mmCIF file of C-alpha atoms in Angstrom:
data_model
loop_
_atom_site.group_PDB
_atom_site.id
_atom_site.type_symbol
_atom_site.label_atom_id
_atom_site.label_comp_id
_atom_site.label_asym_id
_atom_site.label_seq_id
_atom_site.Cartn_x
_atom_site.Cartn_y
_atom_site.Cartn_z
ATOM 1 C CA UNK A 1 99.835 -65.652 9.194
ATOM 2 C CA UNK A 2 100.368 -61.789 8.628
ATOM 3 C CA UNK A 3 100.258 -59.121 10.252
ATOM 4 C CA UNK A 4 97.285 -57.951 9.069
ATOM 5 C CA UNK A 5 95.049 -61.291 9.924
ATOM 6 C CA UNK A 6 96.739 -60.424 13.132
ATOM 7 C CA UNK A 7 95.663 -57.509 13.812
ATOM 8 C CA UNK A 8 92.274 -58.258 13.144
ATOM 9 C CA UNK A 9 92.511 -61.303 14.803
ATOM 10 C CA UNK A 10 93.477 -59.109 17.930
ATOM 11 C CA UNK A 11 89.732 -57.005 17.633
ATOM 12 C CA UNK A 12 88.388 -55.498 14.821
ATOM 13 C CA UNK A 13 87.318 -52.392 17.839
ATOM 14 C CA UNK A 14 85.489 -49.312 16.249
ATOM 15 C CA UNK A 15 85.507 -49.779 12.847
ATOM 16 C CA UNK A 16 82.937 -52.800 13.255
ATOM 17 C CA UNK A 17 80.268 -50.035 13.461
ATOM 18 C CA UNK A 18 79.612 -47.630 10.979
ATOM 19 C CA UNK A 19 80.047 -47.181 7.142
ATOM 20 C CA UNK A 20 83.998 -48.591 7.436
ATOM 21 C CA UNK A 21 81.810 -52.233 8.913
ATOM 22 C CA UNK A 22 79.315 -51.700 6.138
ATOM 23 C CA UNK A 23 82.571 -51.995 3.622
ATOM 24 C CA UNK A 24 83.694 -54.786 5.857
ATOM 25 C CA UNK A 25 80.536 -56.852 6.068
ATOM 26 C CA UNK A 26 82.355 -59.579 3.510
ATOM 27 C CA UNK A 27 86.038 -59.272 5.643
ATOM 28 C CA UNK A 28 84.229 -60.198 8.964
ATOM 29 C CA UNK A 29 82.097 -62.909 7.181
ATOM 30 C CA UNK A 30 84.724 -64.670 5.297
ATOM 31 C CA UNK A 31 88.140 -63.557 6.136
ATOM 32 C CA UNK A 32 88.250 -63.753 9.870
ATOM 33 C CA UNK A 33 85.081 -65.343 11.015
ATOM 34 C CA UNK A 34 87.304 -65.701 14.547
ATOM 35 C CA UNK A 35 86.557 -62.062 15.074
ATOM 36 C CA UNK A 36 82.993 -62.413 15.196
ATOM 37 C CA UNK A 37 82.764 -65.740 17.095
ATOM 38 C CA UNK A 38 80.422 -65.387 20.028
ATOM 39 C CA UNK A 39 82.715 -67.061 22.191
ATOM 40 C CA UNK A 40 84.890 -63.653 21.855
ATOM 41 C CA UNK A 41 84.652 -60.619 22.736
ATOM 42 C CA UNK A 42 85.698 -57.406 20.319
ATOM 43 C CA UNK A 43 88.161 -55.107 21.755
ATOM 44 C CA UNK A 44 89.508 -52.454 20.448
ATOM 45 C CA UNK A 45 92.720 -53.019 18.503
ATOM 46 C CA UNK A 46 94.812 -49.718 17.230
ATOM 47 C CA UNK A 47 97.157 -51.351 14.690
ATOM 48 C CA UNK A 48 94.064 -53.121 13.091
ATOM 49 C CA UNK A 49 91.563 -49.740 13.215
ATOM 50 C CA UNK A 50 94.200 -47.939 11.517
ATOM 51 C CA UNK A 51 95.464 -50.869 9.208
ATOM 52 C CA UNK A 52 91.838 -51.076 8.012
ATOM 53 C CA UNK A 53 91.087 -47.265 8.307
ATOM 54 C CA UNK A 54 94.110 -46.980 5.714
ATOM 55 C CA UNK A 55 92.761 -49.387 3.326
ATOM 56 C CA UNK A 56 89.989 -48.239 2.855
ATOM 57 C CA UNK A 57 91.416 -44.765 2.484
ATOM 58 C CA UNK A 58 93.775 -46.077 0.349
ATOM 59 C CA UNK A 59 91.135 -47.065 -2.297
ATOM 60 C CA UNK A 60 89.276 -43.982 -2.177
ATOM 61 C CA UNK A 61 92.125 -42.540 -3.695
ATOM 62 C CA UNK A 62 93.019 -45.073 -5.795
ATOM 63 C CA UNK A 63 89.215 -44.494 -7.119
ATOM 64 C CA UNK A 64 89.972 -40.851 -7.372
ATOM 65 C CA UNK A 65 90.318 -41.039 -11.243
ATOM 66 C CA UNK A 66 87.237 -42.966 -11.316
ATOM 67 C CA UNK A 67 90.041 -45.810 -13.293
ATOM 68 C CA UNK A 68 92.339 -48.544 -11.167
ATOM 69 C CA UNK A 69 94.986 -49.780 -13.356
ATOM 70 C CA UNK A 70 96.825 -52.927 -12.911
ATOM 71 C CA UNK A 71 100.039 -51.124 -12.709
ATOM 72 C CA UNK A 72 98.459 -48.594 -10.116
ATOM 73 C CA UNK A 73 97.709 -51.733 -7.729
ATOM 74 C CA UNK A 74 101.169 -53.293 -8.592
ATOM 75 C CA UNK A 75 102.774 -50.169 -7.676
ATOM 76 C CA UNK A 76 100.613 -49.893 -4.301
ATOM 77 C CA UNK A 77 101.605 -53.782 -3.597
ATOM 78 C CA UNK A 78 105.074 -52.988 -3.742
ATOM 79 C CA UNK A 79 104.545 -50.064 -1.417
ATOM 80 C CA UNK A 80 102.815 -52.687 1.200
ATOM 81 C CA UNK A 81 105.742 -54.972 0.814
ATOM 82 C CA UNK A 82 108.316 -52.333 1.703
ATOM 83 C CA UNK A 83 107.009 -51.415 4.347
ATOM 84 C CA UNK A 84 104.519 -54.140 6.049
ATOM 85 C CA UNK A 85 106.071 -57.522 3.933
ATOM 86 C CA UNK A 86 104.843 -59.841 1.498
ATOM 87 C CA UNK A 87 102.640 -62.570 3.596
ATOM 88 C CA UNK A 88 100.955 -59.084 5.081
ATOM 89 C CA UNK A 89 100.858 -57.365 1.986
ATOM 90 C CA UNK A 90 98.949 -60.915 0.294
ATOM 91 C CA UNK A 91 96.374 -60.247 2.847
ATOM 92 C CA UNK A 92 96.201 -56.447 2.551
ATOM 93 C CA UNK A 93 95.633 -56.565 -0.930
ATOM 94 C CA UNK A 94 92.982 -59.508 -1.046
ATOM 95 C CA UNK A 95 91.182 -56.876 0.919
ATOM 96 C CA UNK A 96 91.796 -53.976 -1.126
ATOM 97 C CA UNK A 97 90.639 -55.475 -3.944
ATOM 98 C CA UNK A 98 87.155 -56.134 -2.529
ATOM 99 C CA UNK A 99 86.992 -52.312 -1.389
ATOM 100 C CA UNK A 100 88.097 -50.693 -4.795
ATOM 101 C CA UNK A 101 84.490 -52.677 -6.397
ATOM 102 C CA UNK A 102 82.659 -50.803 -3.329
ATOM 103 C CA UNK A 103 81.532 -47.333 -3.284
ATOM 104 C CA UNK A 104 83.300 -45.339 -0.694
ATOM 105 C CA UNK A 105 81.298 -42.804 1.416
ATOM 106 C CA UNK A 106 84.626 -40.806 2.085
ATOM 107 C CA UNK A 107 83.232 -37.895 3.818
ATOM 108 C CA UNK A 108 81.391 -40.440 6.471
ATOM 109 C CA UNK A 109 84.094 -42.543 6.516
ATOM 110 C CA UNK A 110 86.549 -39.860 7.569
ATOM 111 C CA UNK A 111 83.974 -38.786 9.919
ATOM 112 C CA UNK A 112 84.167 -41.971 11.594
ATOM 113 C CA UNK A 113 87.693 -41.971 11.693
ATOM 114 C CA UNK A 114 88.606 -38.797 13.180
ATOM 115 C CA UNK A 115 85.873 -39.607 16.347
ATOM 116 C CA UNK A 116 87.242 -42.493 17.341
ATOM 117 C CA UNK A 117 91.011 -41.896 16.647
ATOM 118 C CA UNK A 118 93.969 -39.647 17.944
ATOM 119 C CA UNK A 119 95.250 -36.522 15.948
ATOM 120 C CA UNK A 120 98.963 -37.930 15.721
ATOM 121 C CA UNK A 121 97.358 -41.187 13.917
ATOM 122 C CA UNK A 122 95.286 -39.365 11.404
ATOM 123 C CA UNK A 123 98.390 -37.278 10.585
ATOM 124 C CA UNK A 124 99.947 -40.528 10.206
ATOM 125 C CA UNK A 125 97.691 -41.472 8.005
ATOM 126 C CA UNK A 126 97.515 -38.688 5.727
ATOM 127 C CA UNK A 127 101.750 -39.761 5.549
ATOM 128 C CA UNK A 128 101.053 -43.408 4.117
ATOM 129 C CA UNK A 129 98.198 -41.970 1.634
ATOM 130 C CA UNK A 130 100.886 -39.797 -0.068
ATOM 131 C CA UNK A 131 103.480 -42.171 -0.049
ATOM 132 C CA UNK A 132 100.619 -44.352 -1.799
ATOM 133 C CA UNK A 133 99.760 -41.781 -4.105
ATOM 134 C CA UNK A 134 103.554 -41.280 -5.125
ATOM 135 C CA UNK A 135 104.543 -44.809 -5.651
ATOM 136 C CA UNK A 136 104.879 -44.431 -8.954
ATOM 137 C CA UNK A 137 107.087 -41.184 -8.668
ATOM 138 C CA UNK A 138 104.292 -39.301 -9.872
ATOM 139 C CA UNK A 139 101.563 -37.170 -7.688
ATOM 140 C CA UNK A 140 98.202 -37.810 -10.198
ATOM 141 C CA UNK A 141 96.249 -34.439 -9.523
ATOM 142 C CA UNK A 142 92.640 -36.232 -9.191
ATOM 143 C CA UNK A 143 94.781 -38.231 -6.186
ATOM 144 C CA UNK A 144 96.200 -35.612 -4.793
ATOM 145 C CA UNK A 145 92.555 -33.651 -4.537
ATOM 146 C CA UNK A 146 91.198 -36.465 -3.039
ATOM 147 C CA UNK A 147 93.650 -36.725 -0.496
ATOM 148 C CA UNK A 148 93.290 -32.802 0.433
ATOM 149 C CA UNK A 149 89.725 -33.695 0.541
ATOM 150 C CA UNK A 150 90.520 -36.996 3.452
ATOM 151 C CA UNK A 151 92.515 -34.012 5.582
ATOM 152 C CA UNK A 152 89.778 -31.676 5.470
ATOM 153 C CA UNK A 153 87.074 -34.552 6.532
ATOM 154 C CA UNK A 154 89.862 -35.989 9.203
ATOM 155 C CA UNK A 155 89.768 -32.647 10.435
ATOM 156 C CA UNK A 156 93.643 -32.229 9.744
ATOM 157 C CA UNK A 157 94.658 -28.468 9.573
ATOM 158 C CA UNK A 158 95.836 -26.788 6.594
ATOM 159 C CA UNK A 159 99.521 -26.018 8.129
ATOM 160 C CA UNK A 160 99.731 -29.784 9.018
ATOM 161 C CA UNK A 161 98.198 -30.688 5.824
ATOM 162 C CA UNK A 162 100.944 -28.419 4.114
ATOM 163 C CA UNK A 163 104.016 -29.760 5.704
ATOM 164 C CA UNK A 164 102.805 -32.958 5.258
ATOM 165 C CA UNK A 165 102.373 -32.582 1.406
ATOM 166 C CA UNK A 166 105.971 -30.786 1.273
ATOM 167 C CA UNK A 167 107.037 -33.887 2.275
ATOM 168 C CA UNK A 168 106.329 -35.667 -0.802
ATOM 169 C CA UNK A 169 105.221 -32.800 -3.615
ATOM 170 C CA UNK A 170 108.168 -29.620 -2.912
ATOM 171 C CA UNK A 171 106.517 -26.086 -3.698
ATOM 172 C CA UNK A 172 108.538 -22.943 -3.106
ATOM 173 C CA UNK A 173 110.401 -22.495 0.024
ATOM 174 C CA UNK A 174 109.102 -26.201 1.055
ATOM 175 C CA UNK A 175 111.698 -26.251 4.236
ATOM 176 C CA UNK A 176 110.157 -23.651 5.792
ATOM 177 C CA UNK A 177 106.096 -25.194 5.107
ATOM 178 C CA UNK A 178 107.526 -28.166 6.535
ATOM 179 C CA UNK A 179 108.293 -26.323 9.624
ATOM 180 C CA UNK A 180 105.257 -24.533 9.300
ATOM 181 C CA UNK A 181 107.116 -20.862 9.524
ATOM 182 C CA UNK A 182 107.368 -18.098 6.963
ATOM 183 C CA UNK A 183 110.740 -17.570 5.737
ATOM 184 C CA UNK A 184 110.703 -14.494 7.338
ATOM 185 C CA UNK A 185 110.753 -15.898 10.235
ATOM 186 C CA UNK A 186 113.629 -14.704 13.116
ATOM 187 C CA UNK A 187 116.196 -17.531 13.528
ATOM 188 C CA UNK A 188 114.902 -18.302 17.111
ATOM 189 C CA UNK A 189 111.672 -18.882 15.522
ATOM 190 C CA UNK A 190 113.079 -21.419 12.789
ATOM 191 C CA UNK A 191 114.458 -22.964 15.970
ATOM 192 C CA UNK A 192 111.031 -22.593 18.000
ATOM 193 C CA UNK A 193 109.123 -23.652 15.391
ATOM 194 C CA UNK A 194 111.964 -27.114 14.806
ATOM 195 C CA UNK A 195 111.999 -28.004 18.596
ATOM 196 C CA UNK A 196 108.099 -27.791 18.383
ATOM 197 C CA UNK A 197 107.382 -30.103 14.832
ATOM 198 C CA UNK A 198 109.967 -32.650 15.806
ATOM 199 C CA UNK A 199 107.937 -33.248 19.192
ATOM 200 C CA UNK A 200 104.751 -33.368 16.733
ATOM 201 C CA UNK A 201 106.163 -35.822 14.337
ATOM 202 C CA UNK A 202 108.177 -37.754 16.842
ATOM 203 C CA UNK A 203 108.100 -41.770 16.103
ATOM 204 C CA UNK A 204 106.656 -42.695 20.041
ATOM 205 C CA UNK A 205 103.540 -39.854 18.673
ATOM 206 C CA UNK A 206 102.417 -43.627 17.333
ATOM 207 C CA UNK A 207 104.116 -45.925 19.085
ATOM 208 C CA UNK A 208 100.533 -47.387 20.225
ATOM 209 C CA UNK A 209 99.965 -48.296 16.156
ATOM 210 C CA UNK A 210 102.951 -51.227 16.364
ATOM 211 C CA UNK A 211 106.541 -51.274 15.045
ATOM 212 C CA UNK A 212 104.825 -51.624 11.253
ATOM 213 C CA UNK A 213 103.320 -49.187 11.066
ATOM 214 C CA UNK A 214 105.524 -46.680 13.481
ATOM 215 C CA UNK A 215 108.231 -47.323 10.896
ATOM 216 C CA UNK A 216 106.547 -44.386 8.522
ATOM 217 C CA UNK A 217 106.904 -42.230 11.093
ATOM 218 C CA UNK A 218 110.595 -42.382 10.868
ATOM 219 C CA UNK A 219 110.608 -40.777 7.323
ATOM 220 C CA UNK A 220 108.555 -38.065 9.045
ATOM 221 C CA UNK A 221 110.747 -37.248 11.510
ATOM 222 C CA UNK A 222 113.660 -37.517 9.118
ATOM 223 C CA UNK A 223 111.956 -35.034 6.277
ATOM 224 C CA UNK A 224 111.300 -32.158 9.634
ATOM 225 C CA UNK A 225 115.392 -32.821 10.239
ATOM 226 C CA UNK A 226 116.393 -32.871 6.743
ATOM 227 C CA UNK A 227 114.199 -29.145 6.435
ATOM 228 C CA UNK A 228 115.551 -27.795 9.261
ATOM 229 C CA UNK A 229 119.448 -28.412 8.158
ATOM 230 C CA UNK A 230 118.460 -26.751 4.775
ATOM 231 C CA UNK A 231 117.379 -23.758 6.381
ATOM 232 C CA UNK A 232 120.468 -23.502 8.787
ATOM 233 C CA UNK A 233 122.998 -24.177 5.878
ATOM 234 C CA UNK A 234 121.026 -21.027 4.498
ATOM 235 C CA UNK A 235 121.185 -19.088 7.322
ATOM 236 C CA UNK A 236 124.889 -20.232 8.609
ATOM 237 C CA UNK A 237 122.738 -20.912 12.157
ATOM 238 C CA UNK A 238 124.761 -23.207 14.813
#
């Protein structure tokens, strides 16, 4: 069994409720009729809100062209398996291909999601979608709307938003909106402004999501370090 049966397995919590449930009436019917047993009761479960919560998020973007191509979902499954496995990614995308036939009320969807889970995890979120989005070493500009759309309804602010996307798509002076600083900032500030998005995009920020899913968060914390060496090589700062 994967880790996504397991995690579901473990309480569907929240996302039972709501237009992400209405999306999952078949998943809760078919898939894991253990969930909904009578005999047990449904707790929350963070690794399977989110793992569900980025599925369906996942295929709103996906969507975003109004087109899924078969390479599009090939790239995406190979994306799963790097970073959740095969057997989970089997499961993941048995369900994904249920939710790209559904329409996707995204702004009431996001709604959802950012009342009933923490800042740190939506951030995380927005993380995996342009990792998604990028798969194929390309950023498709319908995708990358949509996903600026998902921050805005997750209630993600623009400077996170913008470091965030500097990850993955580089604009001008991209160490520094990774830091969220100007670069006229002072060098104490550079270091202020380090000290203060390392804490934000620490790994333990998530911790409560599961080793699968905390391993993204790695690459987070690794693209804030990587910036803020650029900008001290530039600035010859100790």
């Amino acid at each position: 069994m994967g880790n996504f049966v397991k995690w579901l397995g473990g309480g569907l919590g929240w996302v039972l409720g709501g237009p992400i449930g209405g999306l999952l009436g078949f998943l809760v019917g078919s898939f894991f009729d253990e969930v909904s047993s009578p005999s047990r009761q449904v707790q929350d479960s963070a690794p399977g809100s989110f793992g569900i919560s980025l599925l369906v998020l996942t295929a709103a973007v996906m969507k975003a062209d109004n087109r899924v191509l078969k390479t599009e979902l090939e790239y995406v499954k190979q994306f799963y398996i790097k970073q959740f496995g095969k057997e989970s990614t089997r499961e993941a995308m048995m369900i994904l291909r249920d939710l790209l036939k559904q329409d996707i009320p995204l702004k009431d969807v996001c709604r959802q999601i950012a009342a009933n889970m923490d800042y740190s995890s939506r951030l995380h979120l927005l993380h995996f979608l342009f990792g998604i989005a990028g798969a194929d070493n390309k950023f498709d500009t319908a995708e990358v709307k949509v996903i600026g759309i998902i921050a805005e309804y997750l209630g993600i602010s623009n400077s996170d938003y913008t470091s965030v996307r500097n990850m993955f798509i580089p604009e001008t002076d991209s160490a520094y909106r990774i830091l969220e600083i100007e670069p006229s900032a002072t060098d104490e500030e550079v270091k202020k402004a380090y000290r203060k998005m390392a804490l934000k995009y620490h790994p333990d920020r998530v911790s409560h999501l599961g080793e699968d899913f905390r391993k993204a968060a790695d690459d987070k914390f690794k693209k804030v370090n990587e910036a803020y060496e650029k900008i001290k090589k530039e600035r010859n700062l100790i």
